[in-house]
PDB file of C-alpha atoms and ligand atoms in Angstrom:
ATOM      1  CA  MET A   1      -5.256 -38.718 -15.248  1.00 93.00           C
ATOM      2  CA  VAL A   2      -6.413 -36.023 -12.866  1.00 97.00           C
ATOM      3  CA  ASN A   3      -6.970 -37.090  -9.263  1.00 97.00           C
ATOM      4  CA  GLN A   4     -10.095 -34.984  -8.786  1.00 97.00           C
ATOM      5  CA  LYS A   5     -10.492 -35.752  -5.098  1.00 97.00           C
ATOM      6  CA  ARG A   6      -6.911 -34.755  -4.346  1.00 97.00           C
ATOM      7  CA  VAL A   7      -7.185 -31.529  -6.378  1.00 98.00           C
ATOM      8  CA  ASN A   8     -10.300 -30.621  -4.432  1.00 97.00           C
ATOM      9  CA  GLU A   9      -8.616 -31.297  -1.102  1.00 98.00           C
ATOM     10  CA  ILE A  10      -5.585 -29.189  -1.994  1.00 98.00           C
ATOM     11  CA  ILE A  11      -7.697 -26.250  -3.219  1.00 98.00           C
ATOM     12  CA  ASN A  12      -9.504 -26.217   0.133  1.00 98.00           C
ATOM     13  CA  GLU A  13      -6.418 -26.907   2.220  1.00 98.00           C
ATOM     14  CA  ILE A  14      -4.433 -23.955   0.845  1.00 98.00           C
ATOM     15  CA  LYS A  15      -7.208 -21.338   1.032  1.00 97.00           C
ATOM     16  CA  PRO A  16      -7.026 -18.342   0.782  1.00 97.00           C
ATOM     17  CA  ALA A  17      -3.963 -19.074  -1.396  1.00 98.00           C
ATOM     18  CA  THR A  18      -4.555 -19.999  -5.036  1.00 98.00           C
ATOM     19  CA  LEU A  19      -3.533 -23.251  -6.672  1.00 98.00           C
ATOM     20  CA  VAL A  20      -1.436 -22.826  -9.801  1.00 98.00           C
ATOM     21  CA  ALA A  21      -1.668 -26.288 -11.343  1.00 98.00           C
ATOM     22  CA  ALA A  22       1.744 -27.116 -12.808  1.00 98.00           C
ATOM     23  CA  THR A  23       0.644 -28.724 -16.047  1.00 97.00           C
ATOM     24  CA  LYS A  24       3.836 -30.172 -17.500  1.00 95.00           C
ATOM     25  CA  TYR A  25       2.360 -33.659 -16.961  1.00 88.00           C
ATOM     26  CA  ALA A  26      -1.097 -32.714 -18.273  1.00 97.00           C
ATOM     27  CA  SER A  27      -2.848 -33.425 -21.551  1.00 97.00           C
ATOM     28  CA  ILE A  28      -5.473 -31.105 -23.024  1.00 98.00           C
ATOM     29  CA  GLU A  29      -8.196 -33.392 -21.609  1.00 97.00           C
ATOM     30  CA  ASP A  30      -6.547 -33.046 -18.208  1.00 98.00           C
ATOM     31  CA  LEU A  31      -6.817 -29.256 -18.451  1.00 98.00           C
ATOM     32  CA  TYR A  32     -10.596 -29.529 -18.836  1.00 98.00           C
ATOM     33  CA  GLU A  33     -10.751 -31.980 -15.929  1.00 98.00           C
ATOM     34  CA  LEU A  34      -8.734 -29.592 -13.770  1.00 98.00           C
ATOM     35  CA  GLU A  35     -10.986 -26.699 -14.724  1.00 98.00           C
ATOM     36  CA  LYS A  36     -14.041 -28.769 -13.817  1.00 97.00           C
ATOM     37  CA  VAL A  37     -12.782 -29.290 -10.254  1.00 97.00           C
ATOM     38  CA  GLY A  38     -12.022 -25.616  -9.751  1.00 97.00           C
ATOM     39  CA  VAL A  39      -8.506 -24.958 -11.056  1.00 98.00           C
ATOM     40  CA  THR A  40      -8.395 -21.429 -12.472  1.00 98.00           C
ATOM     41  CA  ILE A  41      -4.680 -21.151 -13.293  1.00 98.00           C
ATOM     42  CA  PHE A  42      -2.350 -23.416 -15.249  1.00 98.00           C
ATOM     43  CA  GLY A  43       1.383 -22.930 -14.726  1.00 98.00           C
ATOM     44  CA  GLU A  44       3.624 -23.921 -17.609  1.00 98.00           C
ATOM     45  CA  ASN A  45       7.382 -24.211 -17.295  1.00 97.00           C
ATOM     46  CA  GLN A  46       8.183 -24.498 -21.015  1.00 97.00           C
ATOM     47  CA  VAL A  47       7.373 -22.043 -23.781  1.00 98.00           C
ATOM     48  CA  GLN A  48       6.717 -24.718 -26.414  1.00 97.00           C
ATOM     49  CA  SER A  49       4.335 -26.619 -24.180  1.00 97.00           C
ATOM     50  CA  LEU A  50       2.561 -23.418 -23.168  1.00 98.00           C
ATOM     51  CA  LEU A  51       1.996 -22.459 -26.809  1.00 98.00           C
ATOM     52  CA  GLU A  52       0.553 -25.882 -27.628  1.00 97.00           C
ATOM     53  CA  LYS A  53      -1.781 -25.880 -24.655  1.00 98.00           C
ATOM     54  CA  TYR A  54      -2.820 -22.285 -25.299  1.00 98.00           C
ATOM     55  CA  LYS A  55      -3.704 -23.159 -28.879  1.00 98.00           C
ATOM     56  CA  ASN A  56      -5.703 -26.289 -28.072  1.00 98.00           C
ATOM     57  CA  TYR A  57      -7.452 -25.355 -24.839  1.00 98.00           C
ATOM     58  CA  ASN A  58     -10.581 -23.242 -25.121  1.00 97.00           C
ATOM     59  CA  GLY A  59     -11.679 -23.112 -21.506  1.00 98.00           C
ATOM     60  CA  LYS A  60     -11.836 -20.274 -19.011  1.00 98.00           C
ATOM     61  CA  SER A  61      -8.699 -20.865 -16.925  1.00 98.00           C
ATOM     62  CA  LYS A  62      -5.653 -18.639 -17.415  1.00 98.00           C
ATOM     63  CA  PHE A  63      -1.995 -19.425 -18.037  1.00 98.00           C
ATOM     64  CA  HIS A  64       1.030 -18.385 -15.994  1.00 98.00           C
ATOM     65  CA  MET A  65       4.664 -18.846 -16.984  1.00 98.00           C
ATOM     66  CA  ILE A  66       6.410 -20.492 -14.032  1.00 98.00           C
ATOM     67  CA  GLY A  67       9.622 -21.937 -15.472  1.00 97.00           C
ATOM     68  CA  THR A  68      12.939 -20.784 -16.874  1.00 97.00           C
ATOM     69  CA  LEU A  69      12.290 -18.264 -19.626  1.00 97.00           C
ATOM     70  CA  GLN A  70      14.791 -17.373 -22.325  1.00 97.00           C
ATOM     71  CA  THR A  71      14.889 -13.745 -23.385  1.00 98.00           C
ATOM     72  CA  ASN A  72      14.361 -14.541 -27.069  1.00 98.00           C
ATOM     73  CA  LYS A  73      11.127 -16.432 -26.308  1.00 98.00           C
ATOM     74  CA  VAL A  74       9.342 -13.696 -24.363  1.00 98.00           C
ATOM     75  CA  LYS A  75       7.716 -12.435 -27.576  1.00 98.00           C
ATOM     76  CA  TYR A  76       5.856 -15.732 -28.063  1.00 98.00           C
ATOM     77  CA  ILE A  77       4.126 -15.754 -24.678  1.00 98.00           C
ATOM     78  CA  ILE A  78       3.675 -12.085 -23.819  1.00 98.00           C
ATOM     79  CA  ASP A  79       0.058 -11.965 -25.033  1.00 98.00           C
ATOM     80  CA  LYS A  80      -0.855 -15.399 -23.635  1.00 98.00           C
ATOM     81  CA  VAL A  81      -0.024 -15.260 -19.931  1.00 98.00           C
ATOM     82  CA  ASN A  82      -1.414 -13.248 -17.006  1.00 98.00           C
ATOM     83  CA  LEU A  83       1.633 -13.542 -14.785  1.00 98.00           C
ATOM     84  CA  ILE A  84       5.294 -14.431 -15.242  1.00 98.00           C
ATOM     85  CA  HIS A  85       6.631 -15.974 -12.011  1.00 98.00           C
ATOM     86  CA  SER A  86      10.188 -16.571 -13.176  1.00 98.00           C
ATOM     87  CA  VAL A  87      11.736 -13.156 -13.821  1.00 98.00           C
ATOM     88  CA  ALA A  88      15.289 -14.078 -12.936  1.00 98.00           C
ATOM     89  CA  ASN A  89      17.672 -11.546 -14.557  1.00 98.00           C
ATOM     90  CA  TYR A  90      17.883  -7.964 -15.851  1.00 98.00           C
ATOM     91  CA  ARG A  91      17.787  -8.929 -19.541  1.00 98.00           C
ATOM     92  CA  LEU A  92      14.435 -10.610 -18.969  1.00 98.00           C
ATOM     93  CA  ILE A  93      13.119  -7.522 -17.197  1.00 98.00           C
ATOM     94  CA  ASP A  94      14.133  -5.371 -20.169  1.00 98.00           C
ATOM     95  CA  GLU A  95      12.656  -7.742 -22.738  1.00 98.00           C
ATOM     96  CA  ILE A  96       9.338  -8.300 -20.945  1.00 98.00           C
ATOM     97  CA  ASP A  97       8.926  -4.527 -20.620  1.00 98.00           C
ATOM     98  CA  LYS A  98       9.795  -4.040 -24.286  1.00 98.00           C
ATOM     99  CA  GLN A  99       7.376  -6.704 -25.519  1.00 98.00           C
ATOM    100  CA  SER A 100       4.651  -5.455 -23.182  1.00 98.00           C
ATOM    101  CA  LYS A 101       4.981  -1.979 -24.707  1.00 98.00           C
ATOM    102  CA  LYS A 102       4.639  -3.485 -28.185  1.00 98.00           C
ATOM    103  CA  HIS A 103       1.413  -5.184 -27.135  1.00 97.00           C
ATOM    104  CA  ASN A 104       0.186  -2.146 -25.292  1.00 97.00           C
ATOM    105  CA  LYS A 105      -0.217  -4.074 -22.076  1.00 97.00           C
ATOM    106  CA  ASN A 106       0.926  -4.031 -18.483  1.00 98.00           C
ATOM    107  CA  MET A 107       2.494  -7.324 -17.507  1.00 98.00           C
ATOM    108  CA  ASP A 108       2.256  -8.680 -13.975  1.00 98.00           C
ATOM    109  CA  ILE A 109       5.561 -10.192 -12.853  1.00 98.00           C
ATOM    110  CA  LEU A 110       7.163 -11.861  -9.856  1.00 98.00           C
ATOM    111  CA  ILE A 111      10.866 -11.577  -9.169  1.00 98.00           C
ATOM    112  CA  GLN A 112      12.483 -14.998  -8.739  1.00 98.00           C
ATOM    113  CA  VAL A 113      14.886 -15.234  -5.815  1.00 98.00           C
ATOM    114  CA  ASN A 114      17.596 -17.879  -5.535  1.00 98.00           C
ATOM    115  CA  ILE A 115      16.770 -18.214  -1.873  1.00 97.00           C
ATOM    116  CA  ALA A 116      19.318 -20.899  -0.952  1.00 96.00           C
ATOM    117  CA  LYS A 117      22.019 -19.581  -3.325  1.00 97.00           C
ATOM    118  CA  GLU A 118      22.091 -22.832  -5.289  1.00 96.00           C
ATOM    119  CA  ASP A 119      24.240 -23.052  -8.453  1.00 95.00           C
ATOM    120  CA  SER A 120      21.508 -25.134 -10.065  1.00 94.00           C
ATOM    121  CA  LYS A 121      18.812 -22.488  -9.664  1.00 95.00           C
ATOM    122  CA  HIS A 122      18.038 -19.235 -11.404  1.00 96.00           C
ATOM    123  CA  GLY A 123      17.035 -16.027  -9.728  1.00 98.00           C
ATOM    124  CA  PHE A 124      18.382 -12.919  -8.078  1.00 98.00           C
ATOM    125  CA  LEU A 125      20.214 -13.076  -4.763  1.00 98.00           C
ATOM    126  CA  GLU A 126      18.453 -11.447  -1.847  1.00 98.00           C
ATOM    127  CA  GLU A 127      21.265  -8.857  -1.695  1.00 98.00           C
ATOM    128  CA  GLU A 128      20.293  -7.671  -5.182  1.00 98.00           C
ATOM    129  CA  LEU A 129      16.588  -7.134  -4.530  1.00 98.00           C
ATOM    130  CA  ASP A 130      16.760  -3.444  -3.575  1.00 98.00           C
ATOM    131  CA  ASP A 131      18.565  -2.670  -6.832  1.00 98.00           C
ATOM    132  CA  VAL A 132      16.114  -4.791  -8.824  1.00 98.00           C
ATOM    133  CA  PHE A 133      13.043  -3.023  -7.462  1.00 98.00           C
ATOM    134  CA  GLU A 134      14.731   0.374  -7.997  1.00 98.00           C
ATOM    135  CA  TYR A 135      15.428  -0.677 -11.584  1.00 98.00           C
ATOM    136  CA  LEU A 136      11.793  -1.680 -12.085  1.00 98.00           C
ATOM    137  CA  LYS A 137      10.671   1.900 -11.418  1.00 97.00           C
ATOM    138  CA  ASN A 138      11.808   2.772 -14.945  1.00 97.00           C
ATOM    139  CA  LYS A 139       9.964  -0.140 -16.536  1.00 98.00           C
ATOM    140  CA  SER A 140       6.605   1.480 -17.119  1.00 97.00           C
ATOM    141  CA  ASN A 141       4.845  -1.571 -18.580  1.00 98.00           C
ATOM    142  CA  LEU A 142       5.742  -3.947 -15.771  1.00 98.00           C
ATOM    143  CA  ASN A 143       3.617  -4.450 -12.690  1.00 98.00           C
ATOM    144  CA  PRO A 144       5.720  -6.147  -9.967  1.00 98.00           C
ATOM    145  CA  ARG A 145       3.486  -8.196  -7.670  1.00 98.00           C
ATOM    146  CA  GLY A 146       5.946 -10.022  -5.425  1.00 98.00           C
ATOM    147  CA  LEU A 147       8.457 -12.843  -5.237  1.00 98.00           C
ATOM    148  CA  MET A 148       8.830 -16.434  -6.407  1.00 98.00           C
ATOM    149  CA  ILE A 149      11.116 -19.026  -4.883  1.00 98.00           C
ATOM    150  CA  MET A 150      11.863 -22.722  -5.190  1.00 97.00           C
ATOM    151  CA  ALA A 151      13.026 -24.330  -1.979  1.00 96.00           C
ATOM    152  CA  PRO A 152      16.010 -26.700  -2.178  1.00 96.00           C
ATOM    153  CA  ASN A 153      15.159 -30.314  -2.896  1.00 93.00           C
ATOM    154  CA  ILE A 154      15.750 -31.533   0.649  1.00 94.00           C
ATOM    155  CA  ASP A 155      13.761 -33.108   3.465  1.00 93.00           C
ATOM    156  CA  PRO A 156      10.535 -31.027   3.236  1.00 91.00           C
ATOM    157  CA  GLU A 157      10.597 -30.355   6.970  1.00 90.00           C
ATOM    158  CA  LYS A 158      13.848 -28.498   6.495  1.00 94.00           C
ATOM    159  CA  THR A 159      12.427 -26.158   3.824  1.00 95.00           C
ATOM    160  CA  ASP A 160      10.649 -24.057   6.429  1.00 95.00           C
ATOM    161  CA  ILE A 161      13.500 -21.566   6.872  1.00 97.00           C
ATOM    162  CA  TYR A 162      13.536 -20.719   3.158  1.00 98.00           C
ATOM    163  CA  PHE A 163       9.818 -20.020   2.999  1.00 98.00           C
ATOM    164  CA  LYS A 164      10.063 -17.926   6.144  1.00 98.00           C
ATOM    165  CA  LYS A 165      12.988 -16.002   4.650  1.00 98.00           C
ATOM    166  CA  ALA A 166      10.970 -15.305   1.488  1.00 98.00           C
ATOM    167  CA  LYS A 167       8.084 -13.937   3.550  1.00 98.00           C
ATOM    168  CA  GLU A 168      10.479 -11.643   5.434  1.00 98.00           C
ATOM    169  CA  LEU A 169      12.032 -10.410   2.184  1.00 98.00           C
ATOM    170  CA  LEU A 170       8.595  -9.584   0.773  1.00 98.00           C
ATOM    171  CA  ASN A 171       7.628  -7.685   3.928  1.00 98.00           C
ATOM    172  CA  THR A 172      10.841  -5.639   3.800  1.00 98.00           C
ATOM    173  CA  LEU A 173      10.289  -4.816   0.131  1.00 98.00           C
ATOM    174  CA  LYS A 174       6.660  -3.883   0.794  1.00 98.00           C
ATOM    175  CA  ASN A 175       7.815  -1.233   3.264  1.00 97.00           C
ATOM    176  CA  LYS A 176      10.629   0.103   1.095  1.00 97.00           C
ATOM    177  CA  PHE A 177       8.698   0.131  -2.153  1.00 98.00           C
ATOM    178  CA  SER A 178       5.178   1.136  -1.229  1.00 95.00           C
ATOM    179  CA  ASN A 179       4.769   2.435  -4.806  1.00 94.00           C
ATOM    180  CA  TYR A 180       4.114  -1.162  -5.866  1.00 97.00           C
ATOM    181  CA  ASN A 181       1.377  -3.491  -4.742  1.00 95.00           C
ATOM    182  CA  LEU A 182       3.621  -6.321  -3.529  1.00 98.00           C
ATOM    183  CA  THR A 183       1.221  -8.963  -2.285  1.00 97.00           C
ATOM    184  CA  ASP A 184       2.208 -12.270  -3.851  1.00 98.00           C
ATOM    185  CA  LEU A 185       4.511 -15.070  -2.800  1.00 98.00           C
ATOM    186  CA  SER A 186       4.724 -17.943  -5.275  1.00 98.00           C
ATOM    187  CA  MET A 187       6.170 -20.895  -3.409  1.00 98.00           C
ATOM    188  CA  GLY A 188       5.559 -24.534  -2.570  1.00 98.00           C
ATOM    189  CA  MET A 189       5.378 -27.624  -4.778  1.00 98.00           C
ATOM    190  CA  SER A 190       3.989 -31.148  -4.299  1.00 97.00           C
ATOM    191  CA  ASN A 191       6.487 -32.175  -1.630  1.00 96.00           C
ATOM    192  CA  ASP A 192       6.646 -28.989   0.421  1.00 97.00           C
ATOM    193  CA  TYR A 193       3.515 -26.905  -0.212  1.00 97.00           C
ATOM    194  CA  GLN A 194       2.250 -27.313   3.358  1.00 97.00           C
ATOM    195  CA  TYR A 195       5.346 -25.544   4.665  1.00 97.00           C
ATOM    196  CA  ALA A 196       4.975 -22.809   2.057  1.00 98.00           C
ATOM    197  CA  ILE A 197       1.356 -22.195   3.082  1.00 98.00           C
ATOM    198  CA  LYS A 198       2.323 -22.013   6.742  1.00 97.00           C
ATOM    199  CA  ASN A 199       4.699 -19.197   5.817  1.00 97.00           C
ATOM    200  CA  GLY A 200       2.324 -17.091   3.768  1.00 98.00           C
ATOM    201  CA  ALA A 201       2.400 -18.407   0.195  1.00 98.00           C
ATOM    202  CA  THR A 202      -0.373 -16.865  -1.925  1.00 98.00           C
ATOM    203  CA  LEU A 203       0.290 -18.881  -5.108  1.00 98.00           C
ATOM    204  CA  VAL A 204       1.171 -22.561  -4.772  1.00 98.00           C
ATOM    205  CA  ARG A 205       2.589 -24.361  -7.800  1.00 98.00           C
ATOM    206  CA  VAL A 206       1.636 -28.016  -7.423  1.00 98.00           C
ATOM    207  CA  GLY A 207       2.030 -30.532 -10.252  1.00 98.00           C
ATOM    208  CA  SER A 208       2.628 -34.253  -9.775  1.00 97.00           C
ATOM    209  CA  LEU A 209       0.337 -34.561  -6.749  1.00 97.00           C
ATOM    210  CA  LEU A 210      -2.671 -33.604  -8.906  1.00 98.00           C
ATOM    211  CA  PHE A 211      -2.342 -36.624 -11.160  1.00 96.00           C
ATOM    212  CA  GLU A 212      -2.727 -40.379 -10.692  1.00 91.00           C
TER     213      GLU A 212
HETATM  214  C1  PLP B  29       6.887 -28.762 -12.247  1.00 73.11           C
HETATM  215  C2  PLP B  29       7.003 -27.501 -11.507  1.00 73.11           C
HETATM  216  C3  PLP B  29       6.344 -27.319 -10.274  1.00 73.11           C
HETATM  217  C4  PLP B  29       5.523 -28.416  -9.624  1.00 73.11           C
HETATM  218  O1  PLP B  29       6.350 -29.477  -9.242  1.00 73.11           O
HETATM  219  P1  PLP B  29       5.714 -30.804  -8.608  1.00 73.11           P
HETATM  220  O2  PLP B  29       6.833 -31.358  -7.807  1.00 73.11           O
HETATM  221  O3  PLP B  29       5.320 -31.655  -9.748  1.00 73.11           O
HETATM  222  O4  PLP B  29       4.577 -30.383  -7.769  1.00 73.11           O
HETATM  223  C5  PLP B  29       6.464 -26.090  -9.640  1.00 73.11           C
HETATM  224  N1  PLP B  29       7.205 -25.092 -10.157  1.00 73.11           N
HETATM  225  C6  PLP B  29       7.858 -25.225 -11.335  1.00 73.11           C
HETATM  226  C7  PLP B  29       8.652 -24.078 -11.854  1.00 73.11           C
HETATM  227  C8  PLP B  29       7.778 -26.429 -12.043  1.00 73.11           C
HETATM  228  O5  PLP B  29       8.434 -26.564 -13.213  1.00 73.11           O
END
């Protein structure tokens, strides 16, 4: 069940950043409840679950892909999402561009960075980012909007350095690649979103905290 009061508080607390409600715990009824209290974006981390929700939800809010995405599944979601947060390797870049061309659309993407160099996490290393954004120049149907990170699962107070690092990386890229409109930082989850906001997050992916 949606904790409407808490959702409201978070929406106001993170302003001007936008809440991306991570909906892996949500039912279709929950989606309508979330919409009612002002949630405009649902973030899904699984293709199957996104397709089901997309099919059964007829409201106004939009879907983002926020989780690990396999190359062979891009074709199923390309016409259903407004932003893909989790672009984590070159094959995905190629495939999203290819499928976007097929659908005659420009796809907004974020480049996922493995900010703490964890074996358990996907994403490019910060050292690769210059090459990645060079590479994107030849992908005419992709619209890079910024970076996405997941902080390590540690004491939230210690996540600060990773969010700060992400902000610095985005600023550096903004200067080097002024051909793009790099404005977005997708970071922060239920346990650490306050630290993400403090360091300039524009999209905050909160899930469990929104539900009873
Ligand atoms: C589930 C999920 C979140 C939200 O996590 P909570 O701890 O439930 O807030 C954020 N990002 C991704 C990619 C997720 O899968």
